[in-house]
Coordinates of C-alpha atoms in Angstrom, one line a residue:
M242 CA 21.3 -76.9 -11.8
V243 CA 22.5 -74.7 -8.9
K244 CA 20.4 -74.0 -5.8
L245 CA 20.9 -70.8 -3.9
I246 CA 19.0 -68.3 -1.7
I247 CA 18.4 -64.7 -2.8
D248 CA 16.7 -62.4 -0.3
S249 CA 15.2 -65.4 1.5
K250 CA 13.9 -66.9 -1.7
N251 CA 14.9 -70.4 -2.8
V252 CA 16.2 -70.2 -6.4
T253 CA 17.3 -72.9 -8.8
V254 CA 19.0 -71.9 -12.0
P255 CA 21.4 -73.5 -14.5
E256 CA 25.1 -73.5 -13.7
G257 CA 26.9 -70.5 -15.2
T258 CA 24.0 -68.1 -14.6
T259 CA 25.0 -64.7 -13.2
I260 CA 23.6 -63.5 -9.9
L261 CA 21.9 -60.7 -11.8
D262 CA 20.0 -63.1 -14.1
A263 CA 19.2 -65.5 -11.3
A264 CA 17.6 -62.7 -9.3
E265 CA 15.6 -61.5 -12.3
K266 CA 14.3 -65.1 -12.8
A267 CA 13.2 -65.0 -9.1
G268 CA 11.4 -61.6 -9.7
I269 CA 14.0 -59.7 -7.8
H270 CA 15.4 -56.6 -9.6
I271 CA 18.9 -55.6 -8.9
P272 CA 19.6 -52.0 -10.2
H273 CA 22.4 -51.6 -12.7
L274 CA 23.7 -48.9 -15.1
C275 CA 26.5 -50.2 -17.3
Y276 CA 25.2 -53.8 -17.9
L277 CA 24.2 -54.9 -21.4
K278 CA 23.7 -58.7 -21.7
D279 CA 26.4 -60.4 -23.7
I280 CA 27.8 -57.0 -24.7
N281 CA 28.9 -55.0 -21.6
E282 CA 29.3 -57.2 -18.5
I283 CA 32.2 -55.4 -16.9
G284 CA 30.8 -54.3 -13.5
A285 CA 32.1 -50.8 -14.2
C286 CA 29.3 -48.8 -12.5
R287 CA 29.4 -50.8 -9.2
V288 CA 25.6 -50.2 -8.8
C289 CA 24.6 -53.9 -9.1
I290 CA 26.7 -54.9 -6.0
V291 CA 25.2 -57.5 -3.6
E292 CA 26.2 -59.1 -0.4
K293 CA 27.3 -62.7 -0.2
K294 CA 26.8 -64.4 3.1
G295 CA 30.1 -65.1 4.8
M296 CA 32.1 -62.7 2.6
D297 CA 33.1 -59.2 3.8
K298 CA 33.6 -57.7 0.3
L299 CA 30.5 -56.8 -1.8
I300 CA 30.5 -58.3 -5.3
T301 CA 28.9 -57.3 -8.6
A302 CA 25.9 -59.3 -9.7
C303 CA 26.3 -58.8 -13.4
N304 CA 29.5 -60.7 -13.9
N305 CA 29.7 -63.1 -10.9
E306 CA 28.1 -66.6 -11.4
V307 CA 25.9 -68.4 -8.9
E308 CA 27.4 -71.1 -6.6
Q309 CA 25.8 -74.1 -5.0
G310 CA 24.3 -73.1 -1.6
M311 CA 25.3 -69.5 -1.7
E312 CA 23.0 -66.9 0.0
I313 CA 22.7 -63.5 -1.5
F314 CA 21.3 -60.2 -0.1
T315 CA 20.5 -57.6 -2.8
N316 CA 19.3 -54.8 -0.5
S317 CA 20.9 -55.3 2.9
P318 CA 21.9 -52.1 4.9
K319 CA 25.5 -52.6 3.8
V320 CA 24.4 -52.9 0.1
R321 CA 22.1 -49.9 0.3
A322 CA 24.7 -47.7 1.9
T323 CA 27.5 -48.7 -0.5
R324 CA 25.2 -48.5 -3.6
K325 CA 24.1 -45.0 -2.5
A326 CA 27.7 -43.9 -2.1
N327 CA 28.6 -45.3 -5.5
V328 CA 25.7 -43.5 -7.2
E329 CA 26.6 -40.2 -5.4
L330 CA 30.1 -40.5 -6.8
I331 CA 28.7 -41.0 -10.3
L332 CA 26.5 -38.0 -9.8
S333 CA 29.5 -35.8 -8.7
D334 CA 30.9 -36.4 -12.2
H335 CA 27.6 -35.8 -14.0
D336 CA 25.8 -32.7 -15.1
C337 CA 22.6 -33.1 -13.1
M338 CA 20.6 -30.5 -15.1
C339 CA 17.7 -33.0 -15.5
A340 CA 15.2 -30.3 -16.4
T341 CA 17.0 -29.6 -19.7
C342 CA 17.9 -33.2 -20.5
V343 CA 16.2 -35.1 -23.3
R344 CA 16.3 -38.3 -21.2
S345 CA 14.6 -36.7 -18.1
G346 CA 11.9 -39.1 -17.0
N347 CA 13.5 -41.9 -19.1
C348 CA 17.0 -42.0 -17.5
S349 CA 18.3 -45.0 -15.6
L350 CA 20.6 -42.9 -13.5
Q351 CA 17.8 -40.5 -12.5
K352 CA 15.6 -43.4 -11.5
I353 CA 18.2 -45.2 -9.5
A354 CA 19.1 -42.0 -7.7
N355 CA 15.5 -41.3 -6.9
D356 CA 14.9 -44.9 -5.7
L357 CA 17.9 -44.6 -3.4
G358 CA 16.6 -41.3 -1.9
I359 CA 19.5 -39.2 -3.0
V360 CA 18.5 -35.5 -2.5
E361 CA 21.9 -33.9 -2.4
I362 CA 25.4 -34.8 -3.5
P363 CA 28.0 -34.6 -0.7
Y364 CA 31.0 -34.5 -3.1
K365 CA 32.5 -31.7 -5.1
M366 CA 31.0 -31.5 -8.6
I367 CA 33.7 -32.3 -11.3
A368 CA 31.6 -32.8 -14.4
E369 CA 33.7 -32.8 -17.6
K370 CA 33.4 -29.8 -19.8
N371 CA 31.6 -30.3 -23.1
R372 CA 33.2 -29.6 -26.5
W373 CA 31.2 -30.7 -29.5
D374 CA 30.0 -29.5 -32.9
K375 CA 26.3 -29.0 -32.2
N376 CA 25.5 -29.0 -35.9
F377 CA 26.4 -32.6 -36.4
P378 CA 23.4 -35.0 -36.4
L379 CA 24.9 -37.0 -33.4
I380 CA 25.5 -35.0 -30.2
R381 CA 27.7 -36.1 -27.3
D382 CA 27.5 -34.2 -24.0
A383 CA 30.7 -35.1 -22.1
S384 CA 29.3 -33.6 -18.9
K385 CA 26.6 -36.2 -18.8
C386 CA 28.8 -39.2 -19.6
I387 CA 29.0 -41.8 -16.7
K388 CA 31.8 -43.8 -18.4
C389 CA 29.7 -47.0 -18.5
M390 CA 31.4 -48.0 -21.7
R391 CA 28.2 -49.1 -23.4
C392 CA 28.7 -46.8 -26.4
I393 CA 32.1 -48.3 -27.0
Q394 CA 31.0 -51.9 -26.7
I395 CA 27.9 -51.5 -28.9
C396 CA 30.0 -49.8 -31.6
D397 CA 32.8 -52.3 -31.4
K398 CA 31.0 -55.6 -30.8
V399 CA 27.7 -55.1 -32.7
Q400 CA 28.4 -52.4 -35.3
D401 CA 32.2 -53.1 -35.7
L402 CA 33.1 -49.4 -36.3
Q403 CA 35.3 -48.6 -33.4
V404 CA 34.2 -44.9 -33.3
W405 CA 34.5 -44.5 -29.5
N406 CA 37.4 -45.1 -27.1
V407 CA 38.2 -44.5 -23.4
S408 CA 41.2 -42.6 -22.3
G409 CA 42.7 -41.3 -19.0
S410 CA 42.4 -42.8 -15.6
G411 CA 40.7 -42.1 -12.3
Y412 CA 38.5 -39.0 -12.3
R413 CA 40.3 -38.0 -15.6
T414 CA 38.8 -41.0 -17.4
T415 CA 36.8 -39.9 -20.4
V416 CA 35.1 -41.4 -23.5
G417 CA 35.8 -39.7 -26.8
V418 CA 36.2 -40.3 -30.5
M419 CA 38.9 -42.8 -31.4
Q420 CA 42.4 -41.4 -32.0
N421 CA 41.1 -38.0 -30.8
L422 CA 39.5 -37.4 -34.2
K423 CA 36.6 -35.0 -34.7
I424 CA 33.4 -37.0 -35.1
Q425 CA 33.1 -35.8 -38.7
D426 CA 36.3 -37.5 -39.5
A427 CA 35.7 -40.8 -37.6
N428 CA 33.8 -42.7 -40.3
C429 CA 30.7 -42.8 -38.0
S430 CA 27.7 -44.3 -39.8
L431 CA 25.3 -42.3 -37.7
C432 CA 23.3 -45.5 -37.0
G433 CA 22.5 -44.1 -33.5
Q434 CA 22.9 -47.4 -31.7
C435 CA 25.2 -45.7 -29.2
I436 CA 22.3 -43.3 -28.5
T437 CA 19.7 -46.0 -27.9
H438 CA 22.0 -47.9 -25.6
C439 CA 23.2 -45.0 -23.5
P440 CA 21.6 -45.1 -20.1
V441 CA 21.7 -41.4 -19.7
G442 CA 21.6 -38.3 -21.9
A443 CA 25.2 -38.2 -22.8
L444 CA 24.4 -39.1 -26.4
R445 CA 21.4 -37.8 -28.4
E446 CA 20.4 -36.7 -31.9
R447 CA 20.7 -33.0 -32.9
D448 CA 17.5 -31.4 -31.7
D449 CA 15.5 -29.8 -34.6
V450 CA 12.3 -29.4 -32.7
G451 CA 12.8 -25.6 -32.4
R452 CA 13.3 -25.2 -36.2
M453 CA 10.1 -27.3 -36.7
F454 CA 8.0 -25.1 -34.4
D455 CA 9.4 -22.0 -36.2
A456 CA 8.4 -23.4 -39.6
L457 CA 4.9 -24.3 -38.3
A458 CA 4.5 -20.7 -37.1
D459 CA 5.7 -19.1 -40.3
P460 CA 2.7 -18.0 -42.4
D461 CA 4.8 -18.0 -45.6
K462 CA 5.7 -21.7 -45.2
I463 CA 3.6 -24.6 -46.3
T464 CA 4.6 -27.6 -44.2
I465 CA 4.3 -31.0 -45.8
V466 CA 5.3 -34.0 -43.6
Q467 CA 5.9 -37.6 -44.4
V468 CA 5.8 -40.5 -41.9
A469 CA 8.1 -43.4 -42.2
P470 CA 6.8 -47.0 -42.0
A471 CA 8.6 -47.9 -38.8
V472 CA 7.4 -44.8 -36.9
R473 CA 3.8 -46.2 -36.8
T474 CA 5.1 -49.1 -34.7
S475 CA 6.7 -46.9 -32.0
W476 CA 5.5 -43.3 -31.8
G477 CA 3.2 -44.1 -28.9
E478 CA 5.9 -45.6 -26.7
G479 CA 7.4 -42.2 -25.8
I480 CA 4.1 -40.7 -24.7
G481 CA 2.7 -43.7 -22.7
L482 CA 0.2 -45.2 -25.2
Y483 CA -0.4 -48.9 -25.4
K484 CA 0.3 -50.5 -28.8
E485 CA -3.4 -50.9 -29.4
E486 CA -3.9 -47.2 -28.8
A487 CA -1.0 -45.9 -30.8
T488 CA -2.6 -46.1 -34.2
L489 CA -1.5 -44.4 -37.3
G490 CA -4.8 -42.5 -37.5
R491 CA -4.1 -41.0 -34.0
L492 CA -0.6 -39.9 -35.1
V493 CA -2.1 -38.2 -38.2
S494 CA -4.6 -36.5 -35.9
A495 CA -1.7 -35.3 -33.6
L496 CA 0.2 -33.9 -36.5
R497 CA -2.9 -32.0 -37.7
C498 CA -3.3 -30.6 -34.2
M499 CA 0.2 -29.3 -34.4
G500 CA -0.6 -27.4 -37.6
F501 CA 1.0 -29.4 -40.4
D502 CA -0.6 -28.4 -43.7
Y503 CA -0.4 -31.8 -45.5
I504 CA 0.4 -35.2 -44.0
Y505 CA 1.5 -38.1 -46.1
D506 CA 2.8 -41.7 -45.7
T507 CA 6.4 -42.4 -46.8
T508 CA 5.1 -45.8 -47.9
Y509 CA 4.0 -44.0 -51.1
T510 CA 7.6 -43.5 -52.1
A511 CA 8.6 -46.8 -50.6
D512 CA 6.5 -48.3 -53.3
L513 CA 8.1 -45.8 -55.8
T514 CA 11.5 -47.0 -54.6
I515 CA 10.5 -50.6 -55.4
M516 CA 9.5 -49.7 -58.9
E517 CA 12.7 -47.9 -59.6
E518 CA 15.1 -50.2 -57.7
G519 CA 13.3 -53.3 -58.9
S520 CA 13.5 -52.1 -62.5
E521 CA 17.1 -51.2 -62.0
F522 CA 17.9 -54.7 -60.7
L523 CA 16.2 -56.4 -63.6
E524 CA 18.0 -54.1 -66.1
R525 CA 21.3 -55.0 -64.5
F526 CA 20.4 -58.7 -64.2
Q527 CA 19.6 -58.9 -67.9
N528 CA 22.9 -57.1 -68.8
R529 CA 25.2 -58.7 -66.2
D530 CA 28.4 -58.0 -68.0
K531 CA 28.0 -54.2 -67.7
Y532 CA 27.8 -54.1 -63.9
K533 CA 29.5 -55.1 -60.7
W534 CA 27.8 -57.7 -58.5
P535 CA 25.9 -58.0 -56.3
M536 CA 23.6 -55.0 -56.4
F537 CA 23.1 -53.5 -53.0
T538 CA 20.0 -51.6 -51.8
S539 CA 20.6 -47.9 -51.2
C540 CA 17.7 -46.7 -48.9
C541 CA 19.6 -46.8 -45.6
P542 CA 22.0 -43.7 -45.3
G543 CA 23.8 -45.3 -42.4
W544 CA 24.7 -48.2 -44.7
V545 CA 25.6 -45.8 -47.5
R546 CA 28.0 -43.9 -45.1
F547 CA 29.5 -47.3 -44.0
V548 CA 30.2 -48.5 -47.5
K549 CA 31.6 -45.2 -48.7
S550 CA 34.0 -45.0 -45.8
Q551 CA 34.9 -48.7 -45.3
Y552 CA 34.6 -50.2 -48.8
P553 CA 34.7 -47.2 -51.3
D554 CA 35.5 -49.6 -54.2
M555 CA 32.1 -51.2 -53.7
V556 CA 30.1 -47.9 -54.0
E557 CA 29.4 -48.9 -57.6
N558 CA 27.4 -51.9 -56.4
L559 CA 24.8 -49.6 -54.8
S560 CA 21.5 -49.1 -56.5
S561 CA 21.4 -45.5 -57.8
A562 CA 17.8 -45.2 -56.4
K563 CA 17.4 -42.6 -53.7
S564 CA 15.8 -43.6 -50.4
P565 CA 12.0 -43.2 -50.0
Q566 CA 12.6 -40.1 -47.8
Q567 CA 14.5 -38.4 -50.6
M568 CA 12.2 -39.5 -53.3
F569 CA 9.3 -38.1 -51.4
G570 CA 11.1 -34.7 -51.0
A571 CA 11.8 -34.5 -54.8
I572 CA 8.3 -35.5 -55.7
T573 CA 6.8 -33.1 -53.1
K574 CA 8.5 -30.0 -54.6
T575 CA 7.6 -31.0 -58.2
Y576 CA 4.6 -33.3 -58.8
I577 CA 2.8 -32.9 -55.5
A578 CA 3.2 -29.1 -55.6
D579 CA 1.7 -29.0 -59.0
K580 CA -1.2 -31.3 -58.1
L581 CA -1.9 -29.2 -55.0
G582 CA -1.5 -25.9 -56.9
I583 CA 1.1 -24.5 -54.5
S584 CA 4.4 -22.8 -55.0
P585 CA 7.4 -25.1 -54.5
E586 CA 9.4 -22.2 -53.0
K587 CA 6.9 -22.1 -50.1
I588 CA 7.1 -25.8 -49.3
F589 CA 8.9 -26.8 -46.1
A590 CA 9.3 -30.6 -46.5
V591 CA 9.6 -32.6 -43.3
S592 CA 10.3 -36.3 -42.6
I593 CA 9.5 -38.2 -39.4
M594 CA 12.0 -41.0 -39.3
P595 CA 13.2 -43.7 -36.9
C596 CA 16.8 -42.8 -37.8
V597 CA 19.6 -40.3 -37.0
A598 CA 21.4 -40.8 -40.3
K599 CA 18.4 -39.4 -42.2
K600 CA 19.4 -36.0 -40.7
Y601 CA 22.7 -36.3 -42.5
E602 CA 21.0 -37.5 -45.7
C603 CA 18.6 -34.7 -46.1
D604 CA 21.5 -32.2 -45.9
V605 CA 23.6 -33.9 -48.6
E606 CA 24.1 -31.1 -51.2
N607 CA 23.5 -33.5 -54.1
L608 CA 20.0 -34.3 -52.9
S609 CA 18.4 -31.1 -54.2
D610 CA 17.2 -32.2 -57.7
A611 CA 13.8 -30.6 -57.5
G612 CA 15.6 -27.2 -57.8
F613 CA 14.0 -25.5 -54.7
G614 CA 16.7 -25.9 -52.0
Q615 CA 17.2 -29.3 -50.3
D616 CA 14.5 -31.8 -51.4
V617 CA 13.9 -32.5 -47.7
D618 CA 14.2 -29.5 -45.4
L619 CA 14.1 -31.1 -42.0
V620 CA 14.1 -34.6 -40.4
L621 CA 12.6 -35.3 -37.0
T622 CA 13.2 -38.6 -35.2
T623 CA 10.4 -40.5 -33.6
R624 CA 11.7 -39.3 -30.2
E625 CA 11.5 -35.7 -31.4
I626 CA 7.9 -36.0 -32.6
D627 CA 7.0 -37.4 -29.2
R628 CA 8.6 -34.4 -27.6
M629 CA 6.6 -32.1 -29.8
I630 CA 3.4 -33.9 -28.9
R631 CA 4.1 -33.4 -25.2
A632 CA 5.2 -29.8 -25.8
D633 CA 1.9 -29.0 -27.5
H634 CA 0.0 -30.6 -24.6
I635 CA -1.8 -33.0 -26.9
K636 CA -3.7 -35.7 -25.1
A637 CA -2.9 -38.5 -27.5
D638 CA -5.4 -41.0 -26.0
D639 CA -8.2 -38.5 -26.7
L640 CA -7.4 -38.2 -30.3
K641 CA -9.7 -39.4 -33.0
E642 CA -8.7 -41.5 -36.0
E643 CA -7.8 -39.4 -39.1
E644 CA -6.6 -40.4 -42.5
F645 CA -3.6 -39.2 -44.5
D646 CA -4.3 -36.5 -47.0
D647 CA -5.9 -37.7 -50.3
M648 CA -4.1 -38.6 -53.4
F649 CA -0.8 -39.8 -51.9
G650 CA -2.2 -41.5 -48.8
V651 CA -2.5 -44.9 -50.4
S652 CA 0.0 -47.5 -49.2
T653 CA 0.7 -51.1 -49.8
G654 CA 1.9 -53.9 -47.5
A655 CA 5.0 -54.0 -49.5
G656 CA 5.8 -50.4 -48.6
V657 CA 5.0 -50.9 -44.9
I658 CA 7.5 -53.7 -44.4
F659 CA 10.3 -51.5 -45.5
G660 CA 10.7 -50.8 -41.8
A661 CA 11.8 -54.3 -41.0
T662 CA 15.0 -56.1 -41.9
G663 CA 14.3 -58.1 -45.1
G664 CA 11.3 -56.0 -46.0
V665 CA 12.9 -54.1 -48.8
M666 CA 14.1 -57.3 -50.4
E667 CA 10.8 -59.0 -50.1
A668 CA 8.9 -56.0 -51.5
A669 CA 11.4 -55.8 -54.4
L670 CA 11.1 -59.5 -55.2
R671 CA 7.3 -59.3 -55.3
S672 CA 7.3 -56.6 -57.9
A673 CA 10.4 -58.0 -59.8
Y674 CA 8.4 -61.2 -60.2
F675 CA 5.5 -59.2 -61.7
L676 CA 7.7 -57.1 -64.0
L677 CA 9.2 -60.3 -65.4
T678 CA 6.1 -62.5 -65.6
K679 CA 3.3 -60.0 -65.8
K680 CA 1.5 -61.9 -63.0
N681 CA 1.6 -61.6 -59.2
P682 CA 3.3 -64.2 -57.0
D683 CA 1.9 -65.4 -53.7
P684 CA 2.8 -62.4 -51.5
E685 CA 4.2 -64.9 -48.9
S686 CA 6.5 -66.5 -51.5
F687 CA 9.6 -64.6 -50.3
R688 CA 9.2 -64.8 -46.5
R689 CA 12.5 -66.7 -46.1
V690 CA 14.3 -63.3 -45.9
R691 CA 12.3 -62.4 -42.8
G692 CA 13.6 -62.7 -39.2
L693 CA 16.3 -61.2 -37.0
D694 CA 19.2 -63.4 -38.0
G695 CA 22.0 -60.9 -38.7
W696 CA 22.8 -62.5 -42.1
K697 CA 20.2 -64.4 -44.1
E698 CA 20.4 -65.8 -47.6
A699 CA 18.0 -67.5 -50.0
V700 CA 17.6 -68.6 -53.6
F701 CA 14.3 -67.8 -55.4
E702 CA 13.4 -69.0 -58.9
I703 CA 11.5 -66.7 -61.3
E704 CA 10.5 -68.3 -64.6
G705 CA 13.3 -70.8 -64.3
T706 CA 16.0 -68.2 -63.4
A707 CA 17.6 -68.5 -60.0
I708 CA 18.1 -65.3 -58.1
H709 CA 20.5 -65.5 -55.1
V710 CA 19.8 -62.9 -52.4
A711 CA 21.1 -62.0 -49.0
V712 CA 19.9 -59.7 -46.2
A713 CA 22.0 -58.3 -43.4
S714 CA 21.1 -55.9 -40.5
G715 CA 23.7 -54.4 -38.2
L716 CA 27.0 -53.2 -39.5
G717 CA 29.0 -56.0 -37.8
N718 CA 27.0 -58.5 -39.8
T719 CA 27.4 -56.4 -42.8
R720 CA 31.2 -56.4 -42.6
K721 CA 31.2 -60.2 -42.4
L722 CA 28.9 -60.4 -45.4
I723 CA 31.0 -58.0 -47.5
E724 CA 34.3 -59.7 -46.6
A725 CA 32.8 -63.1 -47.6
I726 CA 31.8 -61.5 -51.0
R727 CA 35.2 -60.0 -51.5
N728 CA 36.9 -63.4 -50.7
D729 CA 34.6 -65.2 -53.2
E730 CA 33.2 -67.3 -50.4
V731 CA 29.6 -66.4 -51.4
K732 CA 28.0 -65.0 -54.6
Y733 CA 24.7 -63.1 -54.6
D734 CA 22.7 -61.1 -57.1
F735 CA 20.8 -58.8 -54.8
V736 CA 21.7 -57.8 -51.2
E737 CA 19.7 -55.7 -48.7
I738 CA 21.6 -54.0 -45.9
M739 CA 20.2 -52.1 -42.9
A740 CA 22.6 -50.4 -40.6
C741 CA 20.5 -51.0 -37.4
P742 CA 20.0 -54.5 -36.0
G743 CA 16.5 -55.5 -37.0
G744 CA 16.2 -52.7 -39.6
C745 CA 14.5 -49.3 -39.1
A746 CA 12.2 -50.8 -36.4
G747 CA 15.3 -50.8 -34.2
G748 CA 16.6 -47.5 -35.6
G749 CA 18.7 -45.1 -33.7
G750 CA 15.9 -42.5 -33.6
Q751 CA 13.3 -44.7 -32.0
P752 CA 12.1 -44.4 -28.4
I753 CA 14.5 -45.8 -25.9
H754 CA 13.8 -48.7 -23.5
D755 CA 16.9 -49.3 -21.5
N756 CA 18.1 -52.9 -21.7
V757 CA 15.2 -53.9 -23.9
E758 CA 15.5 -54.5 -27.7
M759 CA 12.3 -53.6 -29.5
A760 CA 13.1 -54.3 -33.1
E761 CA 11.5 -57.8 -33.2
S762 CA 8.1 -56.8 -31.7
R763 CA 7.9 -53.6 -33.8
G764 CA 8.8 -55.7 -36.9
K765 CA 6.0 -58.1 -36.2
I766 CA 3.6 -55.2 -36.2
L767 CA 4.7 -54.2 -39.7
Y768 CA 4.4 -57.8 -41.1
G769 CA 0.9 -58.0 -39.5
L770 CA -0.1 -54.8 -41.3
D771 CA 1.2 -56.2 -44.5
R772 CA -0.7 -59.4 -44.1
T773 CA -4.0 -57.6 -43.6
A774 CA -3.4 -54.9 -46.3
N775 CA -5.8 -54.6 -49.2
L776 CA -2.8 -54.0 -51.5
R777 CA 0.4 -56.0 -51.0
F778 CA 2.3 -55.2 -54.2
S779 CA 4.0 -51.8 -54.9
H780 CA 3.1 -51.9 -58.6
E781 CA -0.6 -52.1 -57.7
N782 CA -0.6 -48.8 -55.7
P783 CA -3.0 -46.5 -57.7
S784 CA -1.0 -43.4 -56.5
I785 CA 2.1 -44.9 -58.0
Q786 CA 0.4 -45.8 -61.2
K787 CA -1.0 -42.2 -61.5
T788 CA 2.4 -40.7 -60.7
Y789 CA 4.0 -42.6 -63.7
E790 CA 1.0 -41.9 -66.0
E791 CA 0.9 -38.1 -65.2
F792 CA 4.5 -37.3 -64.4
L793 CA 7.3 -39.8 -64.5
E794 CA 6.2 -41.8 -67.6
K795 CA 7.9 -45.1 -66.5
P796 CA 10.5 -46.5 -64.2
L797 CA 14.0 -45.4 -65.1
S798 CA 12.8 -42.7 -67.5
E799 CA 14.8 -39.6 -67.9
K800 CA 12.7 -37.7 -65.5
S801 CA 12.9 -40.6 -63.0
H802 CA 16.6 -40.6 -63.2
H803 CA 16.8 -36.9 -62.6
L804 CA 14.5 -36.8 -59.6
L805 CA 14.7 -40.3 -58.1
H806 CA 18.3 -41.4 -58.5
T807 CA 21.6 -40.2 -57.2
N808 CA 25.4 -40.7 -57.6
V809 CA 26.5 -41.7 -54.2
N810 CA 30.1 -41.2 -55.2
D811 CA 29.5 -37.5 -55.0
W812 CA 28.1 -37.5 -51.4
I813 CA 30.4 -35.8 -48.9
L814 CA 30.7 -37.7 -45.6
N815 CA 32.4 -35.3 -43.1
K816 CA 29.5 -32.8 -42.7

């Protein structure tokens, strides 16, 4: 243990602790911009500088370790003056149009500048000019980039994709796409983790809020919206609601206030996905010689983009089942339209998703099987729906609880846990057990696939047959798993992959809390909802049963294959 003094406080911490962490443990916050624990500890921004007694030169707190008997000043006149000058220099190379920035009010640079009392910038403004395809789902604004390197490190160290790179030196330093490629050609998975780890507004999703407001105002459009499972855990974060206040019923009420015509829960088609994907797995398992192994889940478009670009020979391993989002779109413009007695041509199908890659997925030309344009017309991230709530001046804490629209509002715990890593696997195994044995297992039987470990594996026995499964979240973990499969180091029957660490709960379209990872706490909410749900098996959802009885006939039927399955080989990536 090391004893030191920080701002006149006696502090004792383990040897090897950084000054930044030691100060935090003592309740002293040292401002910083570029720092991400264990990922980006390079002291690039020079905002976390502190003064060490007896030393003329200021030092960075994020990557300097404590020493026995040292005395540190985190806010001395010398520190304040230098920190202010450093931030002013950063601002001189930054587009400070905060009023039109999606991160205004939730920007680390903005907060630090305000806290330092910076009201003008004494240096010539040299913000980099912006050149980017604004139609791509991921937008980078070079004029806002502060060269903190977080996007590079998260993409390299966590997602193992190497999309971003730094070039130039001095004031010409810039961050861009590796090898000077266009982003469309860079094999980006669109996971959005670079967005959620950017401290400013240099990275964001394509903003589709304007298109959504136009559709809501169009009397010839019937807006039908679906809400993804993980959104219910996070939508209140961006508008200041406590978790207890941010109920699903209040979100439904907010959407009705905005003017959406019909509001449904994506868990309906999460259950439908389980019926199709679970049946497909059993069909493959019982005819092993006809297929490549293992079978991969296919509901995460970030993962689909990854496997298509990195391991194209393994695309055949993907389930042919569409994602719940796309199944809902196809069902909306066929079965739901018929049940509601409305013309499919008038339907504007919208998804609220915790994901940036879903914006790409809905635009894939092949995903238009209902025959009335794209099956899903527009995707909004959780952040975008929060912006819409604020734009409509909706006071969320005054909203009353409202239910989803009838008929397709029923959900199961199995569908809800789709939003957490391991949830798809667990839900599929619950129903696979039933499809094989005609009886339900204990719904907690498959909980070994839960948790935030980047790569989990388990063996489950169903009627004497061992099923080897694995779950990975985060594409760096995914690459390790796939390489182990290719090298015959492991053998699995069924593998679930989510591109984002922690699954959709930690998705790239979720509200941003700088330096705080929220996937675990959001995932716990989903598992809590499952535990208290009246229905915990996808095959017991009465809406699903009715859909097959009245429309689809049975899982893997000809109609199911046409509407609910896709050939991923035909998807085009560079759009």
